[in-house]
Amino acid sequence: MKQNILLLALCWPLLAVQAQPRYEATWQSLDTRPIPAWFEDAKFGIFIHWGLYSVPAWAPNTGEPYADYAEWYWYRLTLDEKDGAPFRQHHRDTYGDKFQYQDFVPGFTAEMFDPAQWADIIKASGARYVVLTSKHHEGFALWPSAQSVNWNSVDVGPHRDICGELTQAVKARGLRMGFYYSLYEWHHPLYRTDVNRYVDQHMLPQLRDLTLRYEPDIIWGDGEWEQPSSTWRSEEFLAWLYNESPVRETVVVNDRWGEETRSRHGSFYTTEYDLIHDSDSRDVAFVHPWEECRGIANSFGYNRNENLEDYSTAAELVRILIEKVARGGNLLLNIGPTADGRIPVIMQERLAEMGEWLRVNGEAIYGTRQWASCPEANRAEGIFYTTKGHDLYVLVTEWTGKPIRVRGIGRPQGVHLLGTDRGVKHSYQAGTLTITPPSPGMGEAPCRHAWTFKVEGAFNQ
């Protein structure tokens, strides 16, 4: 008997390993991997764009997100067409003709970068995960990458392992940590002369190093559009990530792994400022897990050229979060710190207001799923729905005081307004629930910006 127990104990690790599914380096196989539940439960994350582009921190203020991306500063300097003219003119006027992009390195000081403070601000916002730009298209790495010697934040500039410091602070607060990583680099000599060597000697080693060094739960690829996924060897990397890496059970990846992969492959699909393949994502029906990413204003990297009116209000951001979650998605809201490491106060304020709202209404956001058969007509009236178990949440972004009618549910056990302990007047007849909102008078409203009615037992039947 003892021998059998000993044999079982010796074999158990092998049996456990064999019980885990193995994924082949093909999209057909990789796409069968279920997305870890934590991602769809989290709903709200914070994107952080920070790099050398945070030193010039400038883009023209046109009101168009793609035209106003300050993180594309170096690339826009090299353009001959009209899109590059504003950048070149600003650069000449501010720094002179001889000033090169590499000369911005001493200005990237990070002297006020306090990872604990950043993590506290993010935690208080109600976000459940963080995605930091480990390396943008400029190629400057925010960790001591052996493939980017003297072009990383430890060798030059702030002389700090930004990825490592922030990872430690974020994980210490119970949040998930992830990294944005650009597959391509605008001016890397290997990429421009021998893309296969670039992938083999630069890109893949960096991705594996990030994974092994920091164990992120998200790897957010980008810059994929110039090559097919076969050239990037994306399937090979993801098979390693899902089978062998230390985060194989928890990691999620987006859909930016080759010119053909968006909205086709990946743990979740991405939209950006509501645009996907030049179509408005608000008109696209998503079944696969997805995530909307956007800045609070029109740029991801900090843009000194933006003004107050360019920033979304807290009410607008809350509505965006509600809309995305009601459609089954997540919101990845970006902040762009300054070169010395400060989160701009207006961004801190917006995050604090998001957290204030989520402390009251988070039950209707976290861990919920979309109501697939919800009445679409109500969206125009600012009414959205989420579900959790047998309960329905009715989120109202515009308080009119008029009765709210919900069709297609069973007789509820009760209705109440989140943030209060009082019931809400309602009636039920012929499959239609009618909610009579209470008056949100002075001092009576549980929160600003939007309100949630919890309909208990809406799906018991």
Short mmCIF file of C-alpha atoms in Angstrom, two decimals:
data_model
loop_
_atom_site.label_atom_id
_atom_site.label_comp_id
_atom_site.label_asym_id
_atom_site.label_seq_id
_atom_site.Cartn_x
_atom_site.Cartn_y
_atom_site.Cartn_z
CA MET A 1 0.00 0.00 0.00
CA LYS A 2 2.81 2.41 0.93
CA GLN A 3 4.57 1.60 -2.36
CA ASN A 4 1.42 2.48 -4.32
CA ILE A 5 1.08 5.79 -2.47
CA LEU A 6 4.76 6.58 -3.13
CA LEU A 7 4.38 5.73 -6.83
CA LEU A 8 1.30 7.95 -7.10
CA ALA A 9 3.12 10.81 -5.39
CA LEU A 10 6.05 10.49 -7.79
CA CYS A 11 3.80 10.33 -10.85
CA TRP A 12 1.37 13.05 -9.81
CA PRO A 13 3.41 16.02 -11.15
CA LEU A 14 3.72 14.24 -14.50
CA LEU A 15 0.00 13.46 -14.57
CA ALA A 16 -0.83 17.08 -13.71
CA VAL A 17 1.35 18.35 -16.54
CA GLN A 18 -0.14 15.88 -19.01
CA ALA A 19 -3.65 16.93 -17.98
CA GLN A 20 -3.01 20.49 -19.17
CA PRO A 21 -3.99 21.06 -22.80
CA ARG A 22 -1.21 21.53 -25.29
CA TYR A 23 -1.56 24.05 -28.07
CA GLU A 24 0.07 23.71 -31.45
CA ALA A 25 1.73 26.69 -33.13
CA THR A 26 -1.24 27.23 -35.43
CA TRP A 27 -4.08 29.71 -35.18
CA GLN A 28 -6.54 26.83 -35.44
CA SER A 29 -5.14 25.32 -32.26
CA LEU A 30 -4.35 28.56 -30.41
CA ASP A 31 -7.87 29.88 -30.94
CA THR A 32 -9.29 26.94 -28.98
CA ARG A 33 -7.72 28.18 -25.74
CA PRO A 34 -10.44 29.59 -23.45
CA ILE A 35 -9.82 33.12 -22.23
CA PRO A 36 -9.04 33.16 -18.49
CA ALA A 37 -12.18 34.35 -16.68
CA TRP A 38 -10.41 37.12 -14.80
CA PHE A 39 -10.20 39.29 -17.93
CA GLU A 40 -13.90 39.34 -18.71
CA ASP A 41 -14.66 39.85 -15.02
CA ALA A 42 -12.26 42.80 -14.64
CA LYS A 43 -13.97 45.11 -17.19
CA PHE A 44 -11.82 48.18 -16.54
CA GLY A 45 -8.09 48.66 -17.05
CA ILE A 46 -5.60 51.51 -17.31
CA PHE A 47 -3.31 51.93 -20.32
CA ILE A 48 -0.06 53.87 -19.75
CA HIS A 49 1.87 55.38 -22.67
CA TRP A 50 5.24 56.57 -21.43
CA GLY A 51 8.53 56.85 -23.28
CA LEU A 52 10.89 59.29 -24.99
CA TYR A 53 7.90 60.80 -26.81
CA SER A 54 6.85 62.11 -23.38
CA VAL A 55 9.70 64.63 -23.59
CA PRO A 56 8.54 66.61 -26.64
CA ALA A 57 4.97 65.68 -25.65
CA TRP A 58 3.50 67.39 -28.66
CA ALA A 59 1.09 66.79 -31.52
CA PRO A 60 -1.18 69.17 -33.44
CA ASN A 61 -4.52 69.65 -31.74
CA THR A 62 -6.90 68.79 -34.56
CA GLY A 63 -9.48 66.91 -32.53
CA GLU A 64 -8.79 63.71 -34.48
CA PRO A 65 -7.18 60.96 -32.36
CA TYR A 66 -4.98 59.42 -35.05
CA ALA A 67 -3.69 62.82 -36.17
CA ASP A 68 -3.04 63.88 -32.57
CA TYR A 69 -1.01 60.90 -31.31
CA ALA A 70 1.97 62.49 -29.59
CA GLU A 71 3.70 59.10 -29.26
CA TRP A 72 4.17 59.12 -33.07
CA TYR A 73 6.37 62.25 -32.87
CA TRP A 74 9.56 60.70 -34.28
CA TYR A 75 7.77 58.99 -37.15
CA ARG A 76 5.88 62.13 -38.12
CA LEU A 77 9.15 64.07 -38.28
CA THR A 78 10.25 61.80 -41.11
CA LEU A 79 7.15 62.21 -43.25
CA ASP A 80 7.24 64.37 -46.37
CA GLU A 81 3.52 64.69 -46.90
CA LYS A 82 1.32 67.19 -45.17
CA ASP A 83 0.84 64.96 -42.10
CA GLY A 84 4.44 65.52 -41.06
CA ALA A 85 4.58 69.27 -41.67
CA PRO A 86 3.14 70.41 -38.29
CA PHE A 87 5.59 68.18 -36.41
CA ARG A 88 8.61 69.35 -38.39
CA GLN A 89 7.66 72.99 -38.01
CA HIS A 90 7.17 72.61 -34.26
CA HIS A 91 10.45 70.72 -33.93
CA ARG A 92 12.44 73.35 -35.85
CA ASP A 93 10.87 76.21 -33.93
CA THR A 94 11.40 74.58 -30.54
CA TYR A 95 14.65 72.63 -30.81
CA GLY A 96 16.36 73.71 -34.02
CA ASP A 97 17.35 71.81 -37.15
CA LYS A 98 20.27 69.92 -35.60
CA PHE A 99 18.36 68.45 -32.66
CA GLN A 100 17.80 64.70 -33.18
CA TYR A 101 15.14 62.54 -31.59
CA GLN A 102 17.84 60.69 -29.66
CA ASP A 103 18.72 64.00 -28.01
CA PHE A 104 15.50 63.74 -26.00
CA VAL A 105 17.03 60.98 -23.84
CA PRO A 106 18.42 63.29 -21.10
CA GLY A 107 14.98 64.89 -20.77
CA PHE A 108 13.36 61.59 -19.91
CA THR A 109 14.32 61.89 -16.25
CA ALA A 110 11.47 60.12 -14.42
CA GLU A 111 12.69 62.04 -11.36
CA MET A 112 9.13 62.21 -9.93
CA PHE A 113 8.12 58.69 -10.91
CA ASP A 114 6.69 57.07 -7.80
CA PRO A 115 5.37 53.61 -8.74
CA ALA A 116 3.56 53.24 -5.42
CA GLN A 117 1.71 56.51 -6.01
CA TRP A 118 0.80 55.47 -9.55
CA ALA A 119 -0.50 52.12 -8.30
CA ASP A 120 -2.54 53.83 -5.57
CA ILE A 121 -4.12 56.20 -8.10
CA ILE A 122 -4.97 53.31 -10.40
CA LYS A 123 -6.31 51.18 -7.56
CA ALA A 124 -8.55 54.05 -6.41
CA SER A 125 -9.89 54.45 -9.96
CA GLY A 126 -11.56 51.06 -9.72
CA ALA A 127 -9.42 49.60 -12.52
CA ARG A 128 -8.53 45.94 -12.16
CA TYR A 129 -5.54 45.76 -14.50
CA VAL A 130 -2.72 47.85 -15.97
CA VAL A 131 -1.03 47.78 -19.38
CA LEU A 132 2.27 49.70 -19.64
CA THR A 133 4.08 50.44 -22.90
CA SER A 134 7.20 48.37 -22.39
CA LYS A 135 8.40 49.46 -25.85
CA HIS A 136 6.60 51.62 -28.40
CA HIS A 137 7.38 51.87 -32.12
CA GLU A 138 10.42 54.06 -31.37
CA GLY A 139 12.09 50.98 -29.86
CA PHE A 140 13.09 52.57 -26.54
CA ALA A 141 12.62 49.88 -23.87
CA LEU A 142 11.48 50.59 -20.31
CA TRP A 143 13.42 47.67 -18.86
CA PRO A 144 17.08 46.53 -19.08
CA SER A 145 16.67 44.74 -22.39
CA ALA A 146 19.82 43.05 -23.64
CA GLN A 147 18.53 43.56 -27.19
CA SER A 148 18.30 47.37 -26.76
CA VAL A 149 21.65 48.27 -25.24
CA ASN A 150 21.92 52.02 -24.57
CA TRP A 151 18.36 52.39 -25.84
CA ASN A 152 16.55 51.50 -22.64
CA SER A 153 15.56 53.25 -19.41
CA VAL A 154 18.22 51.53 -17.30
CA ASP A 155 21.26 52.21 -19.48
CA VAL A 156 20.30 55.82 -20.26
CA GLY A 157 17.77 58.46 -19.30
CA PRO A 158 16.24 57.77 -15.87
CA HIS A 159 18.48 54.74 -15.19
CA ARG A 160 15.51 52.88 -13.72
CA ASP A 161 13.76 49.61 -14.47
CA ILE A 162 10.36 51.17 -15.02
CA CYS A 163 8.66 47.90 -15.99
CA GLY A 164 9.99 46.17 -12.90
CA GLU A 165 9.21 48.93 -10.43
CA LEU A 166 5.66 49.42 -11.63
CA THR A 167 5.00 45.67 -11.84
CA GLN A 168 5.98 45.24 -8.21
CA ALA A 169 3.77 48.12 -7.06
CA VAL A 170 0.77 47.10 -9.14
CA LYS A 171 0.85 43.44 -8.12
CA ALA A 172 1.28 44.41 -4.46
CA ARG A 173 -2.15 46.07 -4.66
CA GLY A 174 -3.85 43.01 -6.07
CA LEU A 175 -4.10 44.31 -9.64
CA ARG A 176 -3.17 42.45 -12.82
CA MET A 177 -0.11 43.73 -14.67
CA GLY A 178 0.45 43.66 -18.42
CA PHE A 179 2.67 45.08 -21.13
CA TYR A 180 2.08 46.71 -24.48
CA TYR A 181 4.82 45.65 -26.89
CA SER A 182 5.38 46.94 -30.43
CA LEU A 183 6.42 44.14 -32.77
CA TYR A 184 8.05 46.50 -35.22
CA GLU A 185 10.37 49.47 -34.79
CA TRP A 186 10.42 52.40 -37.19
CA HIS A 187 14.17 52.76 -37.48
CA HIS A 188 15.74 49.53 -36.23
CA PRO A 189 18.46 48.65 -38.80
CA LEU A 190 17.72 44.92 -38.66
CA TYR A 191 14.03 45.46 -39.20
CA ARG A 192 14.72 47.61 -42.22
CA THR A 193 17.28 45.25 -43.76
CA ASP A 194 16.45 41.71 -42.62
CA VAL A 195 13.10 41.30 -40.89
CA ASN A 196 13.66 37.57 -40.24
CA ARG A 197 16.86 38.25 -38.31
CA TYR A 198 15.07 41.08 -36.47
CA VAL A 199 12.35 38.70 -35.33
CA ASP A 200 14.78 35.96 -34.37
CA GLN A 201 17.46 38.06 -32.66
CA HIS A 202 15.50 41.02 -31.31
CA MET A 203 11.72 40.72 -31.10
CA LEU A 204 11.23 37.17 -29.85
CA PRO A 205 14.04 37.37 -27.27
CA GLN A 206 12.52 40.60 -25.93
CA LEU A 207 9.05 39.11 -25.63
CA ARG A 208 10.35 36.04 -23.84
CA ASP A 209 12.50 38.19 -21.54
CA LEU A 210 9.50 40.36 -20.59
CA THR A 211 7.46 37.26 -19.85
CA LEU A 212 10.08 35.42 -17.80
CA ARG A 213 11.33 38.49 -15.96
CA TYR A 214 7.99 40.06 -14.91
CA GLU A 215 5.32 37.34 -15.43
CA PRO A 216 2.64 39.63 -16.90
CA ASP A 217 -0.99 38.58 -17.22
CA ILE A 218 -1.47 40.58 -20.43
CA ILE A 219 0.72 40.89 -23.51
CA TRP A 220 -0.75 43.58 -25.73
CA GLY A 221 0.83 43.41 -29.17
CA ASP A 222 0.85 46.29 -31.66
CA GLY A 223 2.72 47.47 -34.76
CA GLU A 224 1.83 44.23 -36.49
CA TRP A 225 0.38 45.63 -39.69
CA GLU A 226 3.49 45.58 -41.90
CA GLN A 227 3.99 41.80 -41.79
CA PRO A 228 1.85 38.64 -41.69
CA SER A 229 1.81 36.69 -38.45
CA SER A 230 3.98 34.01 -40.08
CA THR A 231 6.81 36.53 -40.46
CA TRP A 232 6.43 37.69 -36.86
CA ARG A 233 6.34 33.99 -35.84
CA SER A 234 3.43 34.92 -33.62
CA GLU A 235 1.96 31.43 -33.52
CA GLU A 236 5.30 30.05 -32.34
CA PHE A 237 5.56 32.63 -29.56
CA LEU A 238 1.97 32.20 -28.40
CA ALA A 239 2.31 28.41 -28.32
CA TRP A 240 5.31 28.86 -26.00
CA LEU A 241 3.34 31.41 -23.96
CA TYR A 242 0.34 29.08 -23.53
CA ASN A 243 2.31 25.85 -23.02
CA GLU A 244 5.62 26.61 -21.35
CA SER A 245 5.67 30.11 -19.84
CA PRO A 246 5.13 30.76 -16.12
CA VAL A 247 1.90 32.64 -16.95
CA ARG A 248 0.42 29.98 -19.23
CA GLU A 249 -2.73 29.63 -17.12
CA THR A 250 -3.52 33.32 -16.61
CA VAL A 251 -2.11 35.27 -19.55
CA VAL A 252 -4.31 36.92 -22.19
CA VAL A 253 -3.26 38.47 -25.49
CA ASN A 254 -4.97 40.82 -27.91
CA ASP A 255 -5.49 40.42 -31.65
CA ARG A 256 -2.55 42.43 -33.05
CA TRP A 257 -0.12 39.71 -34.13
CA GLY A 258 0.01 40.09 -37.92
CA GLU A 259 -1.49 42.08 -40.75
CA GLU A 260 -4.33 39.54 -41.01
CA THR A 261 -5.11 38.89 -37.32
CA ARG A 262 -7.25 41.77 -36.03
CA SER A 263 -10.73 40.57 -35.08
CA ARG A 264 -9.73 37.06 -36.13
CA HIS A 265 -7.23 35.71 -33.59
CA GLY A 266 -6.29 36.36 -29.97
CA SER A 267 -7.81 36.06 -26.51
CA PHE A 268 -9.67 39.32 -27.07
CA TYR A 269 -10.26 41.69 -29.96
CA THR A 270 -9.43 45.39 -29.81
CA THR A 271 -11.08 48.60 -30.89
CA GLU A 272 -9.44 52.03 -30.69
CA TYR A 273 -11.45 55.21 -30.24
CA ASP A 274 -14.43 53.10 -31.37
CA LEU A 275 -12.76 52.35 -34.71
CA ILE A 276 -12.00 48.90 -36.03
CA HIS A 277 -10.77 48.45 -39.59
CA ASP A 278 -12.07 51.96 -40.35
CA SER A 279 -15.57 50.98 -39.24
CA ASP A 280 -17.43 52.31 -36.23
CA SER A 281 -17.30 49.57 -33.60
CA ARG A 282 -20.60 50.75 -32.15
CA ASP A 283 -22.22 49.19 -35.22
CA VAL A 284 -20.38 45.87 -34.87
CA ALA A 285 -21.85 42.94 -32.98
CA PHE A 286 -19.16 41.28 -30.83
CA VAL A 287 -19.46 37.75 -29.50
CA HIS A 288 -15.75 37.18 -28.88
CA PRO A 289 -14.26 38.92 -25.79
CA TRP A 290 -13.17 42.44 -26.72
CA GLU A 291 -11.71 45.65 -25.37
CA GLU A 292 -11.95 49.32 -26.32
CA CYS A 293 -8.80 51.41 -25.79
CA ARG A 294 -8.71 55.20 -25.85
CA GLY A 295 -7.19 58.21 -24.18
CA ILE A 296 -9.00 60.64 -21.92
CA ALA A 297 -8.32 63.19 -24.67
CA ASN A 298 -7.15 62.56 -28.26
CA SER A 299 -3.62 61.27 -27.64
CA PHE A 300 -2.16 58.29 -25.84
CA GLY A 301 1.24 59.85 -25.11
CA TYR A 302 1.06 63.10 -23.13
CA ASN A 303 0.30 66.03 -25.45
CA ARG A 304 1.09 69.48 -24.03
CA ASN A 305 -0.94 70.97 -26.86
CA GLU A 306 -4.26 69.71 -25.46
CA ASN A 307 -6.63 71.92 -23.51
CA LEU A 308 -9.40 71.35 -21.00
CA GLU A 309 -12.09 71.10 -23.65
CA ASP A 310 -10.19 68.25 -25.35
CA TYR A 311 -10.60 66.00 -22.31
CA SER A 312 -13.64 63.80 -21.83
CA THR A 313 -15.66 64.70 -18.75
CA ALA A 314 -16.18 62.18 -15.99
CA ALA A 315 -19.80 61.77 -17.09
CA GLU A 316 -18.65 60.97 -20.63
CA LEU A 317 -16.09 58.44 -19.39
CA VAL A 318 -18.62 56.71 -17.16
CA ARG A 319 -21.00 56.43 -20.10
CA ILE A 320 -18.23 54.98 -22.28
CA LEU A 321 -17.46 52.38 -19.61
CA ILE A 322 -21.13 51.48 -19.25
CA GLU A 323 -21.65 51.22 -23.01
CA LYS A 324 -18.64 48.95 -23.54
CA VAL A 325 -19.48 46.66 -20.62
CA ALA A 326 -23.15 46.46 -21.65
CA ARG A 327 -21.96 45.22 -25.04
CA GLY A 328 -19.78 42.56 -23.43
CA GLY A 329 -16.47 44.41 -23.62
CA ASN A 330 -13.81 45.98 -21.42
CA LEU A 331 -12.54 49.56 -21.33
CA LEU A 332 -8.77 50.20 -21.34
CA LEU A 333 -8.52 53.91 -20.52
CA ASN A 334 -5.17 55.55 -21.19
CA ILE A 335 -3.13 58.00 -19.15
CA GLY A 336 0.00 59.71 -20.46
CA PRO A 337 2.50 60.70 -17.75
CA THR A 338 4.95 63.57 -18.16
CA ALA A 339 8.63 62.98 -18.85
CA ASP A 340 9.52 63.56 -15.19
CA GLY A 341 7.04 60.92 -14.05
CA ARG A 342 3.90 62.80 -13.04
CA ILE A 343 0.37 61.72 -13.90
CA PRO A 344 -1.22 65.02 -14.98
CA VAL A 345 -3.67 66.30 -12.38
CA ILE A 346 -6.60 66.37 -14.81
CA MET A 347 -6.03 62.67 -15.50
CA GLN A 348 -5.82 61.96 -11.77
CA GLU A 349 -9.10 63.79 -11.29
CA ARG A 350 -10.86 61.81 -14.01
CA LEU A 351 -9.60 58.52 -12.56
CA ALA A 352 -10.71 59.54 -9.07
CA GLU A 353 -14.20 60.32 -10.38
CA MET A 354 -14.35 56.96 -12.14
CA GLY A 355 -13.44 55.28 -8.85
CA GLU A 356 -16.06 57.28 -6.99
CA TRP A 357 -18.73 56.04 -9.40
CA LEU A 358 -17.52 52.44 -9.33
CA ARG A 359 -17.56 52.30 -5.54
CA VAL A 360 -21.33 52.70 -5.76
CA ASN A 361 -22.06 50.92 -9.03
CA GLY A 362 -19.24 48.40 -9.41
CA GLU A 363 -21.62 45.53 -8.72
CA ALA A 364 -23.24 46.29 -12.11
CA ILE A 365 -19.84 46.28 -13.87
CA TYR A 366 -17.42 43.74 -12.40
CA GLY A 367 -18.12 40.11 -13.22
CA THR A 368 -21.15 40.93 -15.36
CA ARG A 369 -22.02 39.84 -18.87
CA GLN A 370 -24.05 41.42 -21.62
CA TRP A 371 -27.76 40.77 -21.94
CA ALA A 372 -27.81 39.35 -25.44
CA SER A 373 -31.52 39.98 -25.98
CA CYS A 374 -31.64 43.45 -24.44
CA PRO A 375 -33.97 46.06 -26.00
CA GLU A 376 -31.68 47.98 -28.38
CA ALA A 377 -34.04 50.95 -28.61
CA ASN A 378 -33.28 51.95 -25.04
CA ARG A 379 -29.64 52.72 -25.84
CA ALA A 380 -30.65 55.97 -27.50
CA GLU A 381 -32.38 56.93 -24.27
CA GLY A 382 -29.23 56.35 -22.23
CA ILE A 383 -30.40 53.03 -20.75
CA PHE A 384 -28.05 50.03 -20.72
CA TYR A 385 -28.14 46.54 -19.22
CA THR A 386 -25.75 44.06 -17.66
CA THR A 387 -26.42 40.69 -16.07
CA LYS A 388 -24.94 38.59 -13.30
CA GLY A 389 -26.45 35.27 -12.33
CA HIS A 390 -30.21 35.68 -12.09
CA ASP A 391 -30.03 39.46 -11.69
CA LEU A 392 -30.36 42.27 -14.19
CA TYR A 393 -28.80 45.71 -13.83
CA VAL A 394 -30.44 48.68 -15.50
CA LEU A 395 -27.90 51.50 -15.90
CA VAL A 396 -29.33 54.94 -16.59
CA THR A 397 -26.93 57.61 -17.87
CA GLU A 398 -29.56 60.33 -18.31
CA TRP A 399 -31.98 60.79 -15.45
CA THR A 400 -35.35 61.90 -16.82
CA GLY A 401 -37.69 60.80 -14.06
CA LYS A 402 -39.87 58.99 -16.61
CA PRO A 403 -40.87 55.35 -16.01
CA ILE A 404 -38.42 52.77 -17.35
CA ARG A 405 -39.93 49.75 -19.06
CA VAL A 406 -37.98 46.51 -19.37
CA ARG A 407 -39.37 43.70 -21.49
CA GLY A 408 -38.41 40.07 -21.76
CA ILE A 409 -37.70 39.19 -18.12
CA GLY A 410 -39.52 37.22 -15.43
CA ARG A 411 -41.28 38.67 -12.43
CA PRO A 412 -38.52 40.11 -10.22
CA GLN A 413 -38.09 39.50 -6.53
CA GLY A 414 -37.33 43.16 -5.96
CA VAL A 415 -35.87 46.35 -7.43
CA HIS A 416 -33.59 48.80 -5.68
CA LEU A 417 -31.20 51.62 -6.51
CA LEU A 418 -27.53 50.78 -5.94
CA GLY A 419 -25.99 52.96 -3.28
CA THR A 420 -29.21 53.08 -1.27
CA ASP A 421 -31.01 50.64 1.00
CA ARG A 422 -34.47 51.55 -0.18
CA GLY A 423 -36.64 49.72 -2.63
CA VAL A 424 -37.90 51.31 -5.82
CA LYS A 425 -41.52 51.51 -6.87
CA HIS A 426 -42.19 49.10 -9.71
CA SER A 427 -44.87 46.97 -11.32
CA TYR A 428 -44.87 43.87 -13.49
CA GLN A 429 -47.44 42.87 -16.06
CA ALA A 430 -47.39 40.59 -19.10
CA GLY A 431 -43.62 40.20 -19.17
CA THR A 432 -42.91 43.92 -18.79
CA LEU A 433 -41.30 45.50 -15.74
CA THR A 434 -42.05 49.18 -15.15
CA ILE A 435 -39.65 51.01 -12.83
CA THR A 436 -40.69 54.38 -11.41
CA PRO A 437 -37.42 56.18 -10.57
CA PRO A 438 -37.30 58.06 -7.27
CA SER A 439 -36.53 61.75 -7.37
CA PRO A 440 -32.74 62.27 -7.26
CA GLY A 441 -33.10 65.45 -5.21
CA MET A 442 -30.34 67.31 -3.46
CA GLY A 443 -28.49 64.97 -1.13
CA GLU A 444 -30.57 61.96 -2.18
CA ALA A 445 -28.72 60.72 -5.29
CA PRO A 446 -26.25 57.94 -4.41
CA CYS A 447 -23.73 59.12 -7.01
CA ARG A 448 -23.13 61.50 -9.89
CA HIS A 449 -23.21 60.86 -13.63
CA ALA A 450 -25.21 57.59 -13.84
CA TRP A 451 -27.41 55.37 -11.71
CA THR A 452 -28.12 51.66 -11.47
CA PHE A 453 -31.31 49.78 -10.68
CA LYS A 454 -30.74 46.19 -9.59
CA VAL A 455 -33.56 43.89 -10.67
CA GLU A 456 -33.28 40.83 -8.46
CA GLY A 457 -34.31 37.47 -9.85
CA ALA A 458 -35.05 38.79 -13.36
CA PHE A 459 -33.94 35.51 -14.93
CA ASN A 460 -35.15 32.99 -12.35
CA GLN A 461 -37.84 31.61 -14.65
#
